XYZ file of C-alpha atoms in Angstrom:
711
model
C 61.837 -13.945 -31.266
C 65.272 -14.093 -29.658
C 67.620 -17.090 -29.622
C 69.650 -18.208 -26.616
C 73.453 -17.989 -26.901
C 74.557 -21.573 -26.180
C 77.955 -20.484 -24.836
C 76.232 -18.534 -22.040
C 74.383 -21.587 -20.695
C 75.859 -22.815 -17.408
C 75.503 -26.285 -15.921
C 73.072 -27.007 -13.091
C 74.977 -28.186 -10.020
C 72.601 -29.809 -7.549
C 72.627 -31.694 -4.274
C 70.017 -34.107 -2.999
C 68.558 -33.136 0.345
C 68.320 -36.810 1.309
C 72.153 -37.206 1.036
C 73.802 -34.596 3.201
C 77.258 -36.158 2.933
C 77.747 -35.027 -0.695
C 77.163 -31.344 0.152
C 80.737 -30.614 1.318
C 82.439 -32.125 -1.697
C 80.023 -30.439 -4.100
C 80.578 -27.009 -2.557
C 84.351 -27.390 -2.535
C 84.330 -27.986 -6.306
C 81.567 -25.451 -7.134
C 82.514 -22.368 -9.134
C 78.991 -21.199 -9.957
C 77.028 -18.572 -7.927
C 73.984 -20.865 -7.568
C 73.502 -24.364 -6.197
C 70.260 -26.246 -6.851
C 68.400 -28.597 -4.482
C 66.817 -31.891 -5.510
C 64.200 -34.041 -3.886
C 63.202 -37.367 -5.405
C 65.192 -36.487 -8.560
C 63.248 -33.244 -9.055
C 64.654 -29.718 -8.760
C 62.568 -27.742 -6.261
C 64.763 -24.859 -5.037
C 67.975 -22.910 -5.472
C 70.373 -21.012 -3.198
C 72.444 -17.916 -4.044
C 75.943 -18.537 -2.669
C 78.054 -15.841 -1.072
C 81.035 -15.798 1.286
C 78.866 -15.220 4.356
C 76.723 -18.280 3.588
C 79.774 -20.444 2.863
C 81.324 -19.471 6.216
C 78.105 -20.348 7.993
C 78.008 -23.742 6.254
C 81.575 -24.503 7.349
C 80.772 -23.556 10.944
C 77.804 -25.951 10.938
C 79.709 -28.764 9.226
C 77.895 -28.249 5.950
C 74.410 -28.874 7.386
C 71.782 -29.191 4.673
C 69.343 -27.297 6.950
C 71.395 -24.119 6.478
C 70.818 -24.341 2.730
C 67.114 -25.078 3.191
C 66.740 -21.903 5.307
C 68.210 -19.816 2.465
C 66.493 -21.729 -0.372
C 64.089 -20.094 -2.808
C 61.508 -21.986 -4.853
C 62.105 -22.365 -8.581
C 58.356 -22.214 -9.267
C 58.685 -18.572 -10.374
C 61.835 -19.197 -12.449
C 61.320 -19.017 -16.199
C 61.994 -22.199 -18.231
C 63.330 -21.407 -21.714
C 63.728 -23.298 -24.936
C 66.034 -22.095 -27.719
C 63.733 -19.214 -28.674
C 62.535 -16.461 -26.317
C 59.256 -14.528 -26.810
C 58.786 -10.915 -25.674
C 56.407 -11.653 -22.721
C 58.975 -14.132 -21.366
C 61.543 -11.318 -21.285
C 59.448 -9.549 -18.653
C 59.568 -12.703 -16.495
C 63.345 -13.028 -16.957
C 63.889 -9.423 -15.866
C 62.240 -10.180 -12.515
C 64.417 -13.231 -11.638
C 68.239 -13.720 -11.354
C 68.373 -16.456 -14.005
C 66.321 -18.654 -16.320
C 66.435 -22.448 -16.671
C 67.102 -23.905 -20.120
C 65.093 -26.954 -21.153
C 66.653 -29.691 -23.229
C 65.062 -31.627 -26.050
C 63.614 -34.087 -23.526
C 61.944 -31.179 -21.695
C 64.160 -31.571 -18.610
C 66.454 -28.829 -17.225
C 69.792 -28.917 -19.025
C 71.315 -25.719 -17.630
C 70.641 -22.145 -16.704
C 71.435 -18.707 -18.073
C 71.878 -15.573 -15.976
C 69.592 -12.580 -16.424
C 72.522 -10.297 -17.356
C 73.605 -12.650 -20.126
C 70.061 -12.782 -21.528
C 69.765 -8.990 -21.593
C 73.217 -8.597 -23.085
C 72.337 -11.064 -25.795
C 69.054 -9.238 -26.317
C 70.772 -5.957 -27.066
C 73.288 -7.725 -29.338
C 70.531 -9.263 -31.410
C 68.346 -6.130 -31.480
C 68.542 -4.917 -35.065
C 65.270 -4.576 -36.887
C 62.074 -3.700 -35.104
C 62.679 -4.663 -31.509
C 62.985 -1.888 -28.939
C 62.529 -3.344 -25.459
C 61.958 0.021 -23.787
C 59.419 0.969 -26.406
C 57.644 -2.353 -25.946
C 57.509 -1.824 -22.183
C 56.115 1.698 -22.564
C 53.579 0.592 -25.137
C 52.384 -2.189 -22.850
C 51.413 0.267 -20.114
C 47.708 1.347 -20.440
C 48.324 4.762 -18.865
C 50.125 7.603 -20.602
C 53.879 7.824 -19.835
C 56.116 10.815 -20.561
C 59.822 10.860 -19.575
C 61.585 14.221 -18.943
C 65.351 14.838 -18.773
C 67.251 17.411 -16.710
C 66.405 20.143 -19.213
C 62.702 19.380 -18.635
C 62.259 18.176 -22.196
C 60.150 15.161 -23.173
C 62.627 12.523 -24.323
C 60.298 9.519 -24.514
C 56.593 8.627 -24.316
C 54.135 5.919 -25.254
C 51.243 5.826 -27.699
C 48.645 5.785 -24.901
C 49.966 9.134 -23.631
C 49.948 10.698 -27.089
C 46.312 9.657 -27.573
C 45.283 11.133 -24.235
C 46.817 14.542 -25.005
C 45.623 14.293 -28.637
C 49.082 14.903 -30.155
C 51.880 13.152 -32.102
C 55.467 12.182 -31.299
C 56.795 14.813 -33.723
C 55.056 17.577 -31.777
C 56.114 16.267 -28.362
C 59.556 14.638 -28.351
C 62.451 16.967 -27.490
C 60.041 19.817 -26.801
C 59.794 21.505 -23.359
C 57.259 19.668 -21.202
C 55.761 22.939 -19.941
C 54.147 23.465 -23.362
C 51.807 20.577 -22.452
C 51.961 20.102 -18.686
C 52.053 22.450 -15.684
C 55.351 24.345 -15.440
C 54.661 25.003 -11.752
C 54.343 21.304 -10.929
C 57.399 20.349 -12.987
C 59.549 22.983 -11.247
C 58.167 21.879 -7.876
C 59.208 18.235 -8.426
C 62.735 19.259 -9.567
C 63.181 21.562 -6.565
C 61.682 19.326 -3.828
C 62.136 15.817 -5.192
C 58.566 15.003 -4.048
C 55.850 13.253 -6.027
C 52.726 15.244 -6.949
C 49.570 13.178 -7.462
C 46.071 13.633 -8.895
C 46.337 17.009 -10.603
C 43.474 17.700 -12.985
C 44.632 19.484 -16.135
C 41.974 20.555 -18.627
C 42.548 22.520 -21.856
C 40.711 22.834 -25.145
C 42.710 19.877 -26.461
C 42.710 17.520 -23.490
C 41.309 16.687 -20.093
C 43.544 14.401 -18.023
C 44.600 13.515 -14.470
C 48.389 13.845 -14.058
C 50.949 12.429 -11.582
C 54.501 13.870 -11.437
C 57.205 11.477 -10.082
C 60.933 12.335 -9.815
C 63.695 10.126 -11.280
C 66.419 10.072 -8.612
C 70.080 9.039 -9.029
C 72.143 7.290 -6.360
C 72.937 10.668 -4.782
C 69.216 11.447 -4.405
C 69.423 14.162 -7.023
C 66.508 14.632 -9.410
C 67.708 13.831 -12.927
C 64.342 13.723 -14.610
C 60.594 13.201 -14.189
C 58.138 10.503 -15.167
C 54.710 11.960 -15.891
C 51.831 9.464 -15.657
C 48.592 10.508 -17.370
C 45.089 9.047 -16.932
C 42.204 9.859 -19.250
C 39.127 11.524 -17.712
C 36.758 8.586 -18.338
C 38.977 6.597 -15.970
C 38.997 9.546 -13.578
C 35.193 9.751 -13.701
C 34.981 6.054 -12.901
C 37.276 6.547 -9.915
C 35.287 9.616 -8.850
C 32.061 7.598 -8.943
C 33.704 4.945 -6.798
C 34.847 7.645 -4.372
C 31.291 9.040 -4.246
C 30.003 5.549 -3.551
C 32.469 5.208 -0.686
C 31.401 8.632 0.610
C 27.764 7.512 0.550
C 28.719 4.370 2.456
C 30.461 6.543 5.028
C 27.339 8.708 5.336
C 25.212 5.599 5.855
C 27.672 4.297 8.444
C 27.651 7.604 10.322
C 23.845 7.700 10.191
C 23.651 4.155 11.572
C 26.122 4.969 14.327
C 24.141 8.095 15.228
C 20.866 6.178 15.472
C 22.192 3.472 17.795
C 21.338 3.983 21.454
C 24.661 2.567 22.707
C 27.993 4.370 22.658
C 30.023 2.867 19.795
C 33.830 3.034 19.643
C 35.976 1.767 16.750
C 39.480 0.770 17.865
C 42.359 -0.554 15.759
C 44.500 -3.610 16.508
C 46.843 -1.463 18.643
C 44.018 -0.259 20.866
C 43.992 3.245 19.356
C 40.647 5.024 19.012
C 39.709 5.591 15.342
C 36.132 6.920 15.520
C 33.101 7.061 17.786
C 29.331 7.521 17.556
C 27.367 10.647 18.462
C 25.695 8.916 21.400
C 28.331 8.981 24.124
C 27.892 8.176 27.802
C 27.694 11.440 29.703
C 30.321 12.157 32.397
C 32.200 8.940 31.628
C 35.292 9.993 29.688
C 35.655 13.364 31.446
C 37.134 14.742 28.193
C 35.965 15.402 24.651
C 36.322 12.122 22.728
C 37.654 14.088 19.740
C 40.815 14.664 21.765
C 41.256 10.893 22.168
C 41.330 10.092 18.436
C 44.599 8.276 17.717
C 45.295 7.651 21.418
C 45.458 4.231 23.033
C 42.419 3.658 25.235
C 44.252 0.901 27.123
C 46.072 3.697 28.943
C 42.819 4.806 30.585
C 42.532 1.498 32.403
C 46.035 2.048 33.778
C 44.942 5.509 34.917
C 42.016 3.929 36.805
C 39.265 5.610 34.769
C 37.486 2.255 34.491
C 38.207 -1.416 34.948
C 38.458 -3.883 33.287
C 39.204 -2.804 29.691
C 37.082 -4.704 27.193
C 39.560 -3.742 24.446
C 42.406 -5.435 26.291
C 40.329 -8.575 26.823
C 39.409 -8.768 23.117
C 43.060 -8.338 22.143
C 43.993 -11.169 24.495
C 41.165 -13.603 23.727
C 40.553 -12.654 20.057
C 36.801 -13.236 20.486
C 33.662 -11.383 21.564
C 33.837 -10.222 25.182
C 31.171 -8.725 27.471
C 32.134 -7.057 30.749
C 30.607 -4.731 33.318
C 32.996 -1.842 33.879
C 33.006 0.222 37.049
C 34.145 3.837 37.072
C 35.737 5.853 39.871
C 32.357 7.446 40.568
C 30.728 4.028 40.997
C 28.782 3.975 37.735
C 28.439 0.638 36.006
C 28.865 0.362 32.252
C 28.010 -2.731 30.210
C 30.663 -2.964 27.462
C 30.623 -5.479 24.606
C 33.715 -5.827 22.395
C 33.521 -7.504 18.975
C 36.725 -8.347 17.056
C 36.884 -7.773 13.287
C 39.433 -9.835 11.325
C 40.902 -9.159 7.867
C 41.308 -11.630 5.009
C 44.501 -13.034 6.518
C 42.815 -13.731 9.826
C 44.649 -10.938 11.628
C 42.790 -8.728 14.086
C 41.984 -5.491 12.250
C 39.381 -3.639 14.320
C 37.527 -3.847 17.621
C 33.976 -2.523 17.858
C 33.052 -1.586 21.437
C 29.382 -0.971 22.329
C 28.818 0.488 25.808
C 25.671 1.245 27.789
C 25.165 2.816 31.194
C 23.343 0.269 33.390
C 23.614 2.186 36.659
C 19.878 2.823 36.584
C 19.006 -0.812 35.953
C 17.216 -1.179 39.282
C 15.121 1.889 38.596
C 14.363 0.625 35.106
C 13.318 -2.748 36.487
C 10.978 -1.024 38.891
C 9.569 1.051 36.049
C 9.221 -2.093 33.980
C 7.151 -3.741 36.696
C 5.014 -0.646 36.916
C 4.603 -0.618 33.161
C 3.568 -4.245 33.256
C 0.851 -3.389 35.754
C -0.297 -0.534 33.555
C -0.112 -2.831 30.539
C -2.300 -5.390 32.289
C -4.732 -2.626 33.153
C -4.737 -1.431 29.554
C -5.207 -5.000 28.382
C -8.204 -5.387 30.645
C -9.623 -2.087 29.413
C -8.926 -3.139 25.837
C -10.755 -6.402 26.390
C -13.654 -4.400 27.763
C -13.560 -2.156 24.703
C -13.472 -5.181 22.411
C -16.407 -6.702 24.263
C -18.225 -3.406 24.049
C -17.447 -3.098 20.348
C -18.837 -6.556 19.714
C -22.373 -5.545 20.602
C -22.274 -1.766 20.180
C -20.943 -1.399 16.658
C -23.965 0.676 15.726
C -23.831 2.832 18.846
C -21.323 5.663 18.491
C -21.166 8.200 21.303
C -18.895 10.246 23.541
C -21.344 12.562 25.325
C -21.876 12.317 29.104
C -25.614 11.819 28.618
C -25.144 8.769 26.425
C -22.407 7.508 28.718
C -24.869 7.666 31.606
C -27.511 5.802 29.583
C -25.041 3.091 28.613
C -24.054 2.636 32.245
C -27.728 2.091 32.994
C -28.013 -0.328 30.085
C -25.143 -2.424 31.493
C -26.958 -2.683 34.816
C -30.330 -3.464 33.211
C -28.796 -6.187 31.047
C -28.128 -8.342 34.116
C -31.868 -8.536 34.829
C -35.019 -9.465 32.897
C -37.054 -6.438 33.870
C -39.345 -4.746 31.356
C -37.761 -1.649 29.847
C -39.537 1.368 28.355
C -37.468 3.451 25.947
C -38.816 6.865 25.039
C -37.315 9.550 22.877
C -37.757 11.348 19.592
C -37.852 9.502 16.313
C -34.412 8.545 15.059
C -32.497 8.800 18.351
C -31.487 5.111 18.259
C -33.965 3.345 20.542
C -33.594 0.072 18.678
C -29.819 0.189 19.037
C -30.197 0.633 22.803
C -32.547 -2.356 22.873
C -30.001 -4.441 20.997
C -27.339 -3.341 23.511
C -29.508 -4.623 26.379
C -29.813 -7.925 24.547
C -26.138 -8.320 23.705
C -24.897 -7.274 27.141
C -27.241 -9.557 29.063
C -27.625 -13.239 29.755
C -30.063 -13.556 26.848
C -27.461 -12.571 24.206
C -27.369 -16.111 22.794
C -31.183 -16.196 22.549
C -33.499 -14.548 19.975
C -33.948 -10.809 19.604
C -37.123 -10.024 17.672
C -38.453 -6.611 16.676
C -42.072 -5.726 15.956
C -43.233 -2.266 14.917
C -46.711 -1.928 16.351
C -47.555 0.961 14.026
C -46.398 -0.740 10.820
C -48.714 -3.788 10.910
C -52.468 -3.518 10.231
C -54.584 -3.811 13.358
C -56.344 -6.986 12.175
C -52.995 -8.761 11.669
C -51.125 -7.436 14.674
C -52.812 -9.844 17.138
C -51.950 -12.958 15.123
C -48.372 -11.710 14.601
C -47.901 -11.166 18.331
C -49.690 -14.170 19.786
C -49.845 -16.576 16.845
C -52.897 -18.610 15.835
C -54.159 -22.188 15.988
C -55.092 -24.460 13.058
C -58.107 -23.156 11.164
C -58.408 -20.105 13.340
C -59.720 -18.021 10.442
C -60.210 -18.121 6.697
C -56.946 -17.983 4.807
C -54.867 -18.992 7.828
C -52.043 -21.501 7.549
C -53.503 -24.982 8.039
C -50.706 -25.828 10.473
C -51.141 -22.676 12.502
C -48.412 -20.147 13.261
C -46.207 -19.266 16.208
C -46.433 -15.646 17.287
C -43.549 -13.289 18.125
C -43.837 -14.093 21.829
C -43.335 -17.826 21.193
C -40.513 -17.214 18.729
C -38.747 -14.906 21.179
C -39.017 -17.387 24.039
C -36.068 -17.004 26.463
C -34.962 -14.002 24.449
C -36.067 -10.401 24.022
C -39.051 -8.975 22.148
C -38.643 -5.325 21.129
C -42.024 -3.630 20.642
C -41.384 -0.410 18.766
C -44.007 2.357 18.578
C -45.878 0.793 21.503
C -48.148 3.856 21.624
C -49.730 2.719 18.321
C -51.024 -0.565 19.787
C -54.857 -0.839 19.735
C -56.681 -0.835 23.087
C -57.988 -4.430 22.808
C -54.479 -5.762 22.232
C -53.160 -3.754 25.165
C -55.281 -6.006 27.412
C -53.756 -9.172 25.986
C -50.235 -7.689 26.252
C -50.903 -6.857 29.892
C -51.849 -10.494 30.511
C -48.612 -11.689 28.940
C -46.609 -9.341 31.147
C -48.474 -10.438 34.264
C -48.865 -14.181 33.673
C -45.892 -14.825 31.348
C -48.167 -16.818 29.022
C -49.873 -16.293 25.665
C -53.094 -17.660 24.149
C -52.913 -17.963 20.327
C -55.837 -16.712 18.236
C -58.454 -19.464 17.868
C -57.143 -21.375 20.891
C -58.007 -21.538 24.583
C -54.814 -23.191 25.750
C -52.259 -20.824 27.251
C -48.570 -21.266 26.370
C -45.916 -20.377 28.917
C -43.253 -17.996 27.630
C -40.165 -16.463 29.161
C -39.675 -13.216 27.280
C -38.158 -9.913 28.313
C -40.137 -7.015 26.859
C -38.450 -3.828 25.710
C -40.973 -1.260 24.501
C -40.198 2.006 22.737
C -42.200 5.092 21.841
C -41.705 8.669 20.687
C -45.025 9.710 22.242
C -45.792 10.878 25.776
C -47.581 7.838 27.187
C -48.531 9.743 30.357
C -50.550 12.169 28.206
C -52.114 9.253 26.317
C -53.129 7.708 29.643
C -54.806 10.993 30.624
C -56.571 11.113 27.254
C -57.735 7.516 27.628
C -55.900 6.243 24.525
C -53.452 4.065 26.478
C -54.215 1.769 29.403
C -52.895 3.050 32.685
C -52.221 -0.438 34.097
C -50.231 -1.369 30.985
C -48.243 1.874 31.211
C -47.155 1.092 34.750
C -46.365 -2.499 33.793
C -44.161 -1.281 30.916
C -42.612 1.599 32.839
C -40.609 -0.629 35.213
C -37.226 0.594 33.885
C -37.775 3.835 31.966
C -34.920 5.133 29.805
C -35.079 8.507 28.081
C -32.851 8.697 24.971
C -31.918 12.373 24.533
C -32.241 13.959 21.083
C -29.087 14.641 19.091
C -29.292 18.403 19.685
C -28.884 17.776 23.426
C -25.702 15.766 22.940
C -23.766 17.821 20.406
C -20.537 16.048 21.365
C -21.810 12.975 19.463
C -22.580 14.826 16.213
C -19.024 14.995 14.853
C -18.275 11.440 15.996
C -21.383 10.053 14.303
C -20.799 12.119 11.159
C -17.246 10.805 10.763
C -18.457 7.257 11.487
C -21.152 7.349 8.808
C -18.761 9.009 6.349
C -16.121 6.350 6.929
C -18.627 3.562 6.323
C -19.728 5.168 3.049
C -16.104 5.721 1.974
C -15.364 2.048 2.572
C -18.539 0.944 0.833
C -18.046 3.052 -2.286
C -14.209 3.181 -2.212
C -14.091 6.942 -1.848
C -12.045 9.334 0.268
C -14.439 12.130 1.223
C -13.765 14.130 4.382
C -15.518 16.869 6.330
C -13.825 20.207 6.888
C -13.871 21.697 10.418
C -16.317 24.425 9.375
C -18.664 21.762 7.952
C -18.655 19.958 11.280
C -19.280 23.291 12.985
C -22.389 23.835 10.866
C -23.657 20.364 11.732
C -23.194 20.960 15.451
C -25.431 24.059 15.278
C -28.180 22.322 13.332
C -31.065 21.068 15.594
C -31.435 17.677 13.848
C -35.175 17.152 14.226
C -34.702 13.695 12.674
C -31.827 12.947 15.077
C -29.284 10.219 14.236
C -31.350 8.853 11.366
C -31.484 12.290 9.747
C -27.716 12.763 10.273
C -27.007 9.433 8.595
C -29.219 10.326 5.639
C -27.633 13.781 5.266
C -24.117 12.273 5.253
C -25.130 9.818 2.532
C -26.702 12.668 0.527
C -23.488 14.694 0.842
C -21.351 11.786 -0.383
C -23.608 11.044 -3.337
C -23.834 14.675 -4.522
C -20.396 16.074 -3.559
C -18.141 17.346 -6.367
C -15.007 17.553 -4.230
C -13.407 15.244 -1.679
C -13.438 18.041 0.918
C -17.026 18.642 2.061
C -17.161 22.190 3.439
C -19.696 24.277 5.350
C -21.112 25.974 2.276
C -21.959 22.625 0.687
C -23.434 21.223 3.911
C -25.589 24.324 4.412
C -27.413 23.600 1.137
C -28.911 20.471 2.686
C -29.738 21.797 6.144
C -32.672 24.007 7.083
C -30.602 26.226 9.336
C -33.652 28.364 10.102
C -35.551 25.374 11.470
C -37.038 26.486 14.792
C -34.069 28.822 15.193
C -36.063 30.947 17.651
C -36.769 27.906 19.822
C -33.221 26.576 19.746
C -30.720 27.671 22.339
C -26.959 27.011 22.423
C -26.129 23.996 24.548
C -23.388 24.527 27.136
C -21.969 21.284 28.509
C -19.672 22.730 31.196
C -19.432 25.819 33.391
C -17.236 28.523 31.829
C -16.965 32.307 32.413
C -20.009 34.097 31.029
C -18.049 36.500 28.817
C -16.002 33.643 27.375
C -19.229 31.813 26.458
C -20.680 34.973 24.855
C -17.490 35.566 22.814
C -17.383 31.945 21.744
C -21.025 31.867 20.586
C -20.652 35.251 18.855
C -17.579 34.056 16.927
C -19.299 30.843 15.812
C -22.459 32.674 14.707
C -20.495 35.218 12.655
C -18.341 32.539 11.003
C -21.419 30.427 10.224
C -23.279 33.404 8.798
C -20.325 34.431 6.589
C -19.816 30.860 5.386
C -23.514 30.628 4.448
C -24.236 34.095 3.064
C -20.736 35.109 1.876
C -21.256 38.879 2.319
C -21.328 41.004 5.449
C -24.581 42.669 4.388
C -26.538 39.418 4.103
C -24.861 37.991 7.205
C -25.798 41.128 9.181
C -29.415 40.779 8.093
C -29.533 37.126 9.178
C -27.912 37.925 12.523
C -30.033 41.011 13.149
C -27.085 43.383 13.679
C -25.465 46.135 11.622
C -23.233 45.450 8.630
C -20.371 47.432 10.180
C -20.496 45.259 13.316
C -20.298 42.078 11.249
C -17.428 43.481 9.177
C -15.462 44.637 12.218
C -15.966 41.446 14.208
C -15.273 39.190 11.220
C -12.061 41.021 10.391
C -10.957 40.591 14.000
C -11.663 36.852 13.828
C -9.709 36.504 10.599
C -6.753 38.516 11.866
C -6.560 36.346 14.962
C -6.399 33.299 12.701
C -3.748 34.959 10.449
C -6.062 34.854 7.442
C -6.005 37.194 4.469
C -8.979 39.603 4.547
C -7.997 41.899 1.677
C -10.685 40.495 -0.623
C -13.493 40.657 1.920
C -16.671 41.694 0.117
C -18.927 44.406 1.599
C -21.593 44.211 -1.077
């Protein structure tokens, strides 16, 4: 604690701003360097008097406004009691005087800063060293050097950072601790050196070297400021964070379609994005960094300048600029303000709109295409609604489906014939779903699956008490149940001769007579029949009625076997595999060579067999990738291989077709038999031919053939 010397306290001379007339008399009698201003009996400001101010007051007839212009608030002035604490000394040092409070807490006088400091040094006797206190209060390390480059003072923080003591540092040459080169540089140039990393076995610090200059600008010493590395690491992390932000900003600027310019409050270009408008600036924008882009408007490069408009209006501005060449540029300027509300930056986004007319035309065209796509998509959705089970891409199936769409608009009888498993029932369902009867029943009856003695009652129904064991209420047959809908009669070739007569009557008269009844019932049913037999041959053999055949054969549709539409094999295989993956939550997939094997297999069971094989592969597979070798285990590749011929779906050069088939056969044989000897035997050619051709295939595909077995 320090006590205030009472003889150094000076009286507070004040004037009231409400009474201007007392100012002249007060100033004439004033001998102090400060005059205080009152308002409503409260001190609120002070004025430092000098000859220049006094002359100005006389010229203006001692106007109180002159004093108010020069007044400084006393809010920052320290108010002292009799005792002064050390922190208060720091406040006193920063102001010209301190106000002394009386016992009543009101200002009783003031004491000048010089008098306080003088009194401080008079009373300093025991443990108070103001300079030492100041140095100790600084968190960074401080070392003071004299002209001889010796350390003459330092603080405890600095000693801790260099891991030393005052005895080992004070009055020793600074170069024993710090860089001699940097110290000499500061003494010779008088310039400050910042952020120098100095690492030894004893310390690791960041050092700043600042000169101590006298009034003649001569270096009389150096202040060395030291920061510990943990603080440096923290600053480095912050710098890295800022660098990352800059990277993100540059990446964002690069990804924006518009040209982006960043301009400061003076109109000078600071930075720009990578996407610049071609042939607009006529120069490399890098050359314009730091230059005022307002000058380019004066040069007539473009008009008007969006930067100038933002500077004038201080708000967002959008303009269409026109260049000398007639190009039109849409420019949008956004002002960016700092915390004080001052304009700090202008962000200008520009886009070439010269081709707007062309783009509008393209947009209209795209809308037409979009409408067309939408219509096609609606068609696909409609198609998907009733053909979920029918997967195809082959021309043959496309042709059949086109026929189905036409047939669906009529109620004609349809005869589907094709091998077992080709999907005749799915085609029948397509006819139903595509036609006007889609909201009516679709019933299926397999004529070969129901015993002959029950088939009649199932088809035509029966009356009450028609036979022993019959339902007492009778039963409606399939024809009655399918009224106004479609009845699909599968395996029609298995229907007994006596029932063929009754079916013919239904087709001719559109009425049925239930078993045990004589009353005909009118029905409106479209018949779709299906068979895998040659009905013409059965007619010749007398096992199928000729008149019924012609009645059924109104719209014949032949469903080709799977081997004749190889384009559908891969599509169907992937479809069935996807359904099984979804059902069992698996992720199996077919390799290209596995698909290749499937396309060469004749599929005697057609689509049904393919579906079963895919399910068998999924159930028994050990790996997610199902390859050709694994598939081959489940396929009888020798099945009727002498009868099967490669199917060519388009005209290609003969030699190209031969090479293509030869390559596929060799790859299939090697995938199945693994060795050239066994493959050669299966193909009926020499082992050397297989080896030579296979090596050529592998080399063309950049595959490694070093381990090729010739066993």
